[in-house]
CSV table of C-alpha atoms in Angstrom, one decimal:
chain,number,residue,atom,x,y,z
A,8,MET,CA,144.0,104.8,95.9
A,9,GLU,CA,141.6,102.1,94.7
A,10,THR,CA,140.7,101.6,91.1
A,11,GLU,CA,137.1,102.1,91.8
A,12,SER,CA,137.6,105.4,93.4
A,13,LEU,CA,139.6,106.9,90.6
A,14,ILE,CA,138.4,110.0,88.8
A,15,THR,CA,137.8,109.4,85.1
A,16,GLU,CA,137.8,112.4,82.7
A,17,VAL,CA,135.8,111.8,79.5
A,18,ILE,CA,137.1,113.7,76.5
A,19,LEU,CA,135.3,114.1,73.2
A,20,VAL,CA,137.8,113.7,70.4
A,21,HIS,CA,135.9,115.8,67.7
A,22,PRO,CA,135.2,118.6,68.5
A,23,HIS,CA,137.9,118.4,71.3
A,24,GLN,CA,136.2,119.1,74.5
A,25,SER,CA,135.9,117.7,78.0
A,26,LEU,CA,132.6,116.1,78.8
A,27,GLY,CA,133.3,116.0,82.6
A,28,LYS,CA,134.8,113.9,85.3
A,29,ILE,CA,133.1,110.8,86.6
A,30,LYS,CA,133.7,107.8,88.7
A,31,LEU,CA,133.3,104.5,87.0
A,32,ASP,CA,132.8,101.2,88.8
A,33,TRP,CA,134.3,99.3,85.9
A,34,ILE,CA,137.4,99.5,83.7
A,35,ALA,CA,136.6,101.1,80.4
A,36,GLN,CA,138.6,99.6,77.6
A,37,PRO,CA,138.9,100.9,73.9
A,38,GLY,CA,135.8,99.6,72.1
A,39,ASN,CA,133.5,99.7,75.1
A,40,TYR,CA,130.4,101.8,74.9
A,41,LEU,CA,129.7,104.5,77.5
A,42,GLU,CA,126.3,106.1,78.3
A,43,LEU,CA,126.7,109.7,79.5
A,44,ALA,CA,124.0,112.3,79.6
A,45,GLU,CA,121.6,110.2,77.5
A,46,LYS,CA,124.2,109.9,74.7
A,47,THR,CA,126.3,106.9,73.6
A,48,TYR,CA,130.0,107.1,73.2
A,49,VAL,CA,132.6,104.6,72.1
A,50,VAL,CA,135.9,104.5,73.9
A,51,LEU,CA,138.8,105.1,71.5
A,52,GLU,CA,141.7,105.4,73.9
A,53,ARG,CA,142.4,105.3,77.6
A,54,ARG,CA,145.3,107.2,79.2
A,55,HIS,CA,146.6,106.9,82.7
A,56,HIS,CA,147.9,109.9,84.7
A,57,TYR,CA,150.4,109.3,87.4
A,58,GLN,CA,151.7,111.5,90.2
A,59,TYR,CA,155.1,111.0,92.0
A,60,LYS,CA,154.8,110.6,95.8
A,61,ILE,CA,157.3,109.3,98.3
A,62,GLY,CA,158.0,105.7,97.5
A,63,GLY,CA,157.0,105.9,93.8
A,64,TYR,CA,154.4,106.8,91.3
A,65,GLN,CA,150.7,106.5,92.0
A,66,LEU,CA,147.8,106.4,89.5
A,67,GLN,CA,146.0,109.6,89.9
A,68,LYS,CA,143.3,109.7,87.2
A,69,VAL,CA,142.3,108.1,83.9
A,70,ALA,CA,141.3,109.9,80.7
A,71,LEU,CA,138.9,108.3,78.3
A,72,TYR,CA,139.0,109.6,74.7
A,73,VAL,CA,135.6,109.0,73.1
A,74,GLN,CA,133.5,109.6,70.0
A,75,THR,CA,129.7,109.8,69.7
A,76,THR,CA,128.1,106.7,68.2
A,77,GLN,CA,124.9,104.7,68.0
A,78,PRO,CA,124.9,101.6,70.2
A,79,PRO,CA,125.0,98.3,68.2
A,80,LYS,CA,121.6,96.7,67.7
A,81,GLU,CA,123.0,93.2,67.7
A,82,ARG,CA,125.2,92.3,70.6
A,83,THR,CA,125.9,89.0,72.3
A,84,LEU,CA,127.5,88.4,75.8
A,85,LEU,CA,130.6,86.3,75.3
A,86,LYS,CA,132.8,85.3,78.2
A,87,GLY,CA,131.6,88.2,80.3
A,88,ARG,CA,131.9,91.0,77.6
A,89,TRP,CA,129.7,92.2,74.9
A,90,VAL,CA,130.6,91.5,71.3
A,91,VAL,CA,129.0,92.9,68.1
A,92,GLY,CA,126.8,90.5,66.2
A,93,ASP,CA,126.0,86.8,66.8
A,94,SER,CA,128.9,85.1,68.6
A,95,HIS,CA,127.4,81.8,67.7
A,96,CYS,CA,128.5,82.3,64.0
A,97,ARG,CA,131.8,80.9,62.9
A,98,PHE,CA,132.7,84.2,61.2
A,99,ASN,CA,132.0,86.4,64.1
A,100,ALA,CA,135.2,88.4,65.1
A,101,LYS,CA,134.5,88.1,68.9
A,102,SER,CA,135.1,91.8,69.0
A,103,GLU,CA,133.5,94.8,70.7
A,104,ILE,CA,134.2,96.9,67.6
A,105,PHE,CA,134.0,94.6,64.5
A,106,ARG,CA,131.2,92.2,63.6
A,107,CYS,CA,132.6,89.7,61.2
A,108,ALA,CA,134.8,89.1,58.2
A,109,VAL,CA,132.2,88.3,55.6
A,110,LYS,CA,129.6,90.9,56.4
A,111,PRO,CA,131.0,93.5,58.7
A,112,ASP,CA,128.0,95.9,58.3
A,113,GLY,CA,125.5,93.3,59.2
A,114,PRO,CA,122.9,92.5,60.1
A,115,CYS,CA,123.5,89.0,61.5
A,116,LYS,CA,119.8,88.0,61.3
A,117,ASN,CA,119.0,85.9,58.2
A,118,CYS,CA,122.6,86.2,57.0
A,119,GLN,CA,123.4,83.8,54.1
A,120,PHE,CA,126.9,83.2,55.3
A,121,PHE,CA,125.9,82.0,58.8
A,122,GLU,CA,127.7,78.9,60.0
A,123,PRO,CA,127.4,77.6,63.5
A,124,ARG,CA,130.6,77.7,65.6
A,125,THR,CA,131.9,74.3,66.6
A,126,GLU,CA,133.9,75.4,69.7
A,127,ASN,CA,132.5,76.0,73.1
A,128,LEU,CA,131.5,79.6,73.7
A,129,ILE,CA,131.1,79.7,77.4
């Protein structure tokens, strides 16, 4: 079974309920944002479900445990993934969940602690 054809069940953590089964064309990791039925969710956990068949175990489905959230207003594309905040700042955490060490709640615009990063970002 190909990864792209796997059924992915989306489960809301609180209140605990299934939001349905979908097929994703990308691999959702914890910290990624997911748009479903005009709502935004953040992926908290991903679980794999296997089934034993002759010759070994096969991945049967994936379960994503999510929580409702507001999408971050400040995001930067860094090496093919979205990170919160301005990745050009030295203090940016380069994370999909955390913005930075000195001002984690943001915003990055006009931040007094901004220092340009000296390493290559691309």
